mmCIF file of C-alpha atoms in Angstrom:
data_model
loop_
_atom_site.group_PDB
_atom_site.id
_atom_site.type_symbol
_atom_site.label_atom_id
_atom_site.label_comp_id
_atom_site.label_asym_id
_atom_site.label_seq_id
_atom_site.Cartn_x
_atom_site.Cartn_y
_atom_site.Cartn_z
ATOM 1 C CA UNK A 156 -13.880 -15.375 -16.588
ATOM 2 C CA UNK A 157 -10.088 -15.412 -16.873
ATOM 3 C CA UNK A 158 -8.048 -12.438 -18.027
ATOM 4 C CA UNK A 159 -7.274 -13.800 -21.504
ATOM 5 C CA UNK A 160 -10.950 -14.465 -22.230
ATOM 6 C CA UNK A 161 -11.967 -11.035 -20.952
ATOM 7 C CA UNK A 162 -9.323 -9.351 -23.112
ATOM 8 C CA UNK A 163 -10.530 -11.186 -26.232
ATOM 9 C CA UNK A 164 -14.134 -10.215 -25.473
ATOM 10 C CA UNK A 165 -13.298 -6.560 -24.848
ATOM 11 C CA UNK A 166 -11.217 -6.342 -28.016
ATOM 12 C CA UNK A 167 -14.102 -7.953 -29.922
ATOM 13 C CA UNK A 168 -16.386 -5.136 -28.759
ATOM 14 C CA UNK A 169 -17.876 -6.493 -25.519
ATOM 15 C CA UNK A 170 -17.016 -3.537 -23.287
ATOM 16 C CA UNK A 171 -18.964 -5.058 -20.387
ATOM 17 C CA UNK A 172 -16.302 -7.779 -20.109
ATOM 18 C CA UNK A 173 -13.861 -5.128 -18.872
ATOM 19 C CA UNK A 174 -15.896 -5.066 -15.657
ATOM 20 C CA UNK A 175 -14.312 -8.385 -14.668
ATOM 21 C CA UNK A 176 -10.944 -6.590 -14.488
ATOM 22 C CA UNK A 177 -12.399 -3.831 -12.361
ATOM 23 C CA UNK A 178 -13.980 -6.312 -9.956
ATOM 24 C CA UNK A 179 -10.830 -8.424 -9.745
ATOM 25 C CA UNK A 180 -8.206 -5.679 -9.527
ATOM 26 C CA UNK A 181 -9.944 -2.635 -8.084
ATOM 27 C CA UNK A 182 -8.647 -3.180 -4.564
ATOM 28 C CA UNK A 183 -4.924 -3.553 -5.382
ATOM 29 C CA UNK A 184 -5.059 -0.603 -7.784
ATOM 30 C CA UNK A 185 -6.899 1.504 -5.201
ATOM 31 C CA UNK A 186 -4.292 0.527 -2.584
ATOM 32 C CA UNK A 187 -1.516 1.595 -4.955
ATOM 33 C CA UNK A 188 -3.219 4.927 -5.520
ATOM 34 C CA UNK A 189 -3.839 5.434 -1.811
ATOM 35 C CA UNK A 190 -0.183 4.795 -1.040
ATOM 36 C CA UNK A 191 0.750 7.371 -3.691
ATOM 37 C CA UNK A 192 -1.911 10.016 -2.984
ATOM 38 C CA UNK A 193 -2.530 9.320 0.722
ATOM 39 C CA UNK A 194 -6.025 10.647 0.289
ATOM 40 C CA UNK A 195 -9.129 8.470 -0.193
ATOM 41 C CA UNK A 196 -10.896 10.729 -2.682
ATOM 42 C CA UNK A 197 -7.785 11.227 -4.805
ATOM 43 C CA UNK A 198 -7.089 7.484 -4.661
ATOM 44 C CA UNK A 199 -10.603 6.714 -5.892
ATOM 45 C CA UNK A 200 -10.243 9.215 -8.763
ATOM 46 C CA UNK A 201 -6.817 7.863 -9.692
ATOM 47 C CA UNK A 202 -8.123 4.291 -9.590
ATOM 48 C CA UNK A 203 -10.894 5.189 -12.006
ATOM 49 C CA UNK A 204 -8.381 6.939 -14.273
ATOM 50 C CA UNK A 205 -6.060 3.898 -14.215
ATOM 51 C CA UNK A 206 -8.852 1.624 -15.401
ATOM 52 C CA UNK A 207 -9.894 4.148 -18.049
ATOM 53 C CA UNK A 208 -6.314 4.304 -19.369
ATOM 54 C CA UNK A 209 -6.038 0.520 -19.318
ATOM 55 C CA UNK A 210 -9.285 0.215 -21.270
ATOM 56 C CA UNK A 211 -8.069 2.713 -23.879
ATOM 57 C CA UNK A 212 -4.689 0.996 -24.159
ATOM 58 C CA UNK A 213 -5.896 -2.602 -24.120
ATOM 59 C CA UNK A 214 -5.360 -3.034 -27.857
ATOM 60 C CA UNK A 215 -1.616 -2.518 -27.231
ATOM 61 C CA UNK A 216 -1.482 -5.201 -24.526
ATOM 62 C CA UNK A 217 0.781 -8.201 -25.273
ATOM 63 C CA UNK A 218 -1.505 -11.224 -24.804
ATOM 64 C CA UNK A 219 1.533 -13.413 -24.037
ATOM 65 C CA UNK A 220 2.005 -11.616 -20.710
ATOM 66 C CA UNK A 221 -0.079 -11.530 -17.547
ATOM 67 C CA UNK A 222 -2.611 -8.712 -17.440
ATOM 68 C CA UNK A 223 -2.228 -7.607 -13.823
ATOM 69 C CA UNK A 224 1.456 -6.550 -14.017
ATOM 70 C CA UNK A 225 0.608 -4.525 -17.137
ATOM 71 C CA UNK A 226 -2.375 -2.908 -15.406
ATOM 72 C CA UNK A 227 -0.223 -2.218 -12.362
ATOM 73 C CA UNK A 228 2.373 -0.523 -14.604
ATOM 74 C CA UNK A 229 -0.391 1.718 -15.938
ATOM 75 C CA UNK A 230 -1.295 2.520 -12.343
ATOM 76 C CA UNK A 231 2.309 3.126 -11.277
ATOM 77 C CA UNK A 232 2.811 5.582 -14.131
ATOM 78 C CA UNK A 233 -0.368 7.420 -13.190
ATOM 79 C CA UNK A 234 0.681 7.456 -9.502
ATOM 80 C CA UNK A 235 4.090 8.854 -10.461
ATOM 81 C CA UNK A 236 2.442 11.599 -12.518
ATOM 82 C CA UNK A 237 0.211 12.432 -9.575
ATOM 83 C CA UNK A 238 3.178 12.500 -7.176
ATOM 84 C CA UNK A 239 5.047 14.895 -9.491
ATOM 85 C CA UNK A 240 2.035 17.211 -9.678
ATOM 86 C CA UNK A 241 1.585 16.979 -5.912
ATOM 87 C CA UNK A 242 5.238 17.862 -5.245
ATOM 88 C CA UNK A 243 4.845 20.911 -7.471
ATOM 89 C CA UNK A 244 1.832 22.098 -5.444
ATOM 90 C CA UNK A 245 2.787 24.608 -2.721
ATOM 91 C CA UNK A 246 0.331 23.200 -0.162
ATOM 92 C CA UNK A 247 1.648 19.623 -0.183
ATOM 93 C CA UNK A 248 1.614 18.022 3.263
ATOM 94 C CA UNK A 249 3.988 15.206 4.205
ATOM 95 C CA UNK A 250 2.147 12.144 5.498
ATOM 96 C CA UNK A 251 3.836 9.580 7.726
ATOM 97 C CA UNK A 252 3.190 5.865 8.188
ATOM 98 C CA UNK A 253 0.634 6.366 10.932
ATOM 99 C CA UNK A 254 -1.664 7.993 8.357
ATOM 100 C CA UNK A 255 -1.832 4.855 6.200
ATOM 101 C CA UNK A 256 -4.733 2.387 6.424
ATOM 102 C CA UNK A 257 -4.480 -0.528 8.858
ATOM 103 C CA UNK A 258 -1.916 -3.227 8.166
ATOM 104 C CA UNK A 259 -2.679 -6.193 5.939
ATOM 105 C CA UNK A 260 -1.389 -9.744 5.417
ATOM 106 C CA UNK A 261 1.640 -8.550 3.443
ATOM 107 C CA UNK A 262 2.750 -6.502 6.429
ATOM 108 C CA UNK A 263 2.333 -9.572 8.633
ATOM 109 C CA UNK A 264 4.652 -11.458 6.263
ATOM 110 C CA UNK A 265 7.133 -8.577 6.264
ATOM 111 C CA UNK A 266 6.973 -8.552 10.056
ATOM 112 C CA UNK A 267 7.969 -12.220 10.138
ATOM 113 C CA UNK A 268 10.806 -11.646 7.658
ATOM 114 C CA UNK A 269 12.091 -8.601 9.510
ATOM 115 C CA UNK A 270 11.535 -10.016 12.989
ATOM 116 C CA UNK A 271 9.367 -7.105 14.172
ATOM 117 C CA UNK A 272 5.705 -6.671 15.033
ATOM 118 C CA UNK A 273 3.239 -5.912 12.239
ATOM 119 C CA UNK A 274 2.344 -2.496 13.609
ATOM 120 C CA UNK A 275 5.982 -1.366 13.551
ATOM 121 C CA UNK A 276 6.353 -2.744 10.024
ATOM 122 C CA UNK A 277 3.211 -0.880 8.969
ATOM 123 C CA UNK A 278 4.673 2.420 10.176
ATOM 124 C CA UNK A 279 8.081 1.693 8.646
ATOM 125 C CA UNK A 280 6.475 0.828 5.307
ATOM 126 C CA UNK A 281 4.790 4.229 5.343
ATOM 127 C CA UNK A 282 8.171 5.912 5.791
ATOM 128 C CA UNK A 283 9.727 4.269 2.727
ATOM 129 C CA UNK A 284 9.962 6.143 -0.548
ATOM 130 C CA UNK A 285 7.330 5.098 -3.093
ATOM 131 C CA UNK A 286 9.659 3.041 -5.317
ATOM 132 C CA UNK A 287 10.816 0.771 -2.481
ATOM 133 C CA UNK A 288 7.359 0.605 -0.869
ATOM 134 C CA UNK A 289 5.816 -0.495 -4.176
ATOM 135 C CA UNK A 290 8.473 -3.153 -4.766
ATOM 136 C CA UNK A 291 7.787 -4.651 -1.334
ATOM 137 C CA UNK A 292 4.021 -4.477 -1.762
ATOM 138 C CA UNK A 293 4.200 -6.162 -5.168
ATOM 139 C CA UNK A 294 6.419 -8.914 -3.786
ATOM 140 C CA UNK A 295 4.708 -9.598 -0.473
ATOM 141 C CA UNK A 296 1.107 -8.487 -0.951
ATOM 142 C CA UNK A 297 0.543 -9.161 -4.636
ATOM 143 C CA UNK A 298 2.946 -12.141 -4.564
ATOM 144 C CA UNK A 299 4.469 -11.192 -7.908
ATOM 145 C CA UNK A 300 7.605 -12.772 -9.265
ATOM 146 C CA UNK A 301 10.651 -10.585 -9.822
ATOM 147 C CA UNK A 302 9.900 -10.654 -13.571
ATOM 148 C CA UNK A 303 6.355 -9.419 -12.939
ATOM 149 C CA UNK A 304 7.599 -6.734 -10.548
ATOM 150 C CA UNK A 305 10.084 -5.651 -13.205
ATOM 151 C CA UNK A 306 7.284 -5.422 -15.778
ATOM 152 C CA UNK A 307 4.972 -3.534 -13.433
ATOM 153 C CA UNK A 308 7.635 -1.021 -12.415
ATOM 154 C CA UNK A 309 9.159 -0.882 -15.906
ATOM 155 C CA UNK A 310 12.635 -1.859 -14.698
ATOM 156 C CA UNK A 311 14.918 -4.858 -15.250
ATOM 157 C CA UNK A 312 14.480 -8.075 -13.221
ATOM 158 C CA UNK A 313 17.799 -7.352 -11.491
ATOM 159 C CA UNK A 314 16.489 -3.857 -10.717
ATOM 160 C CA UNK A 315 13.373 -5.424 -9.194
ATOM 161 C CA UNK A 316 15.501 -7.719 -7.025
ATOM 162 C CA UNK A 317 17.594 -4.756 -5.951
ATOM 163 C CA UNK A 318 14.524 -2.687 -5.019
ATOM 164 C CA UNK A 319 13.075 -5.494 -2.928
ATOM 165 C CA UNK A 320 16.447 -6.107 -1.254
ATOM 166 C CA UNK A 321 17.061 -2.406 -0.606
ATOM 167 C CA UNK A 322 13.472 -1.922 0.537
ATOM 168 C CA UNK A 323 13.897 -4.656 3.136
ATOM 169 C CA UNK A 324 17.207 -3.150 4.254
ATOM 170 C CA UNK A 325 15.622 0.306 4.581
ATOM 171 C CA UNK A 326 12.730 -1.209 6.525
ATOM 172 C CA UNK A 327 15.194 -2.791 8.971
ATOM 173 C CA UNK A 328 17.023 0.522 9.380
ATOM 174 C CA UNK A 329 13.766 2.410 9.991
ATOM 175 C CA UNK A 330 12.685 -0.205 12.530
ATOM 176 C CA UNK A 331 15.982 0.154 14.409
ATOM 177 C CA UNK A 332 15.774 3.967 14.291
ATOM 178 C CA UNK A 333 12.247 3.766 15.717
ATOM 179 C CA UNK A 334 13.355 1.515 18.569
ATOM 180 C CA UNK A 335 12.068 -1.777 17.135
ATOM 181 C CA UNK A 336 15.180 -3.901 16.994
ATOM 182 C CA UNK A 337 14.472 -6.653 14.402
ATOM 183 C CA UNK A 338 14.268 -10.039 16.029
ATOM 184 C CA UNK A 339 13.429 -8.713 19.497
ATOM 185 C CA UNK A 340 9.683 -8.105 19.237
#
């Protein structure tokens, strides 16, 4: 079932149709939440909350747009709220790139672009701030267009381009600082 059909069914009262969104998008939303929370249990809870919020807000969804960028925006806002609460907590622990899950295909693509090995890119990605990390993940893992990234992050298309560009530049700088000269691995 495609997204448009599922939305029509859910809005018509078939709440079971929302399950197609959960099955299709659970992994990328969980990955977003894990990158924000850096804790599996918190990521699972946040993922569930993101889908609950999306379900409640589905009647406000613009059917002329793609569903996933909208859902991702719901998730990003929830992740930001969580990050703010986490920063306010006195027992917050900083987590580095080595604490992230194993690298994926998007990191392999970033490795090719940056001229470094995937493992180094994985660690560098973990050292980026959330806004640049998310822009790169949306572009290279989720293969979103700049317009879709802009929608998901609630910024302008030029802002999305800038985040991707700056994210790549920061990745290169981190790689150099960590002894992984781009183009030499």
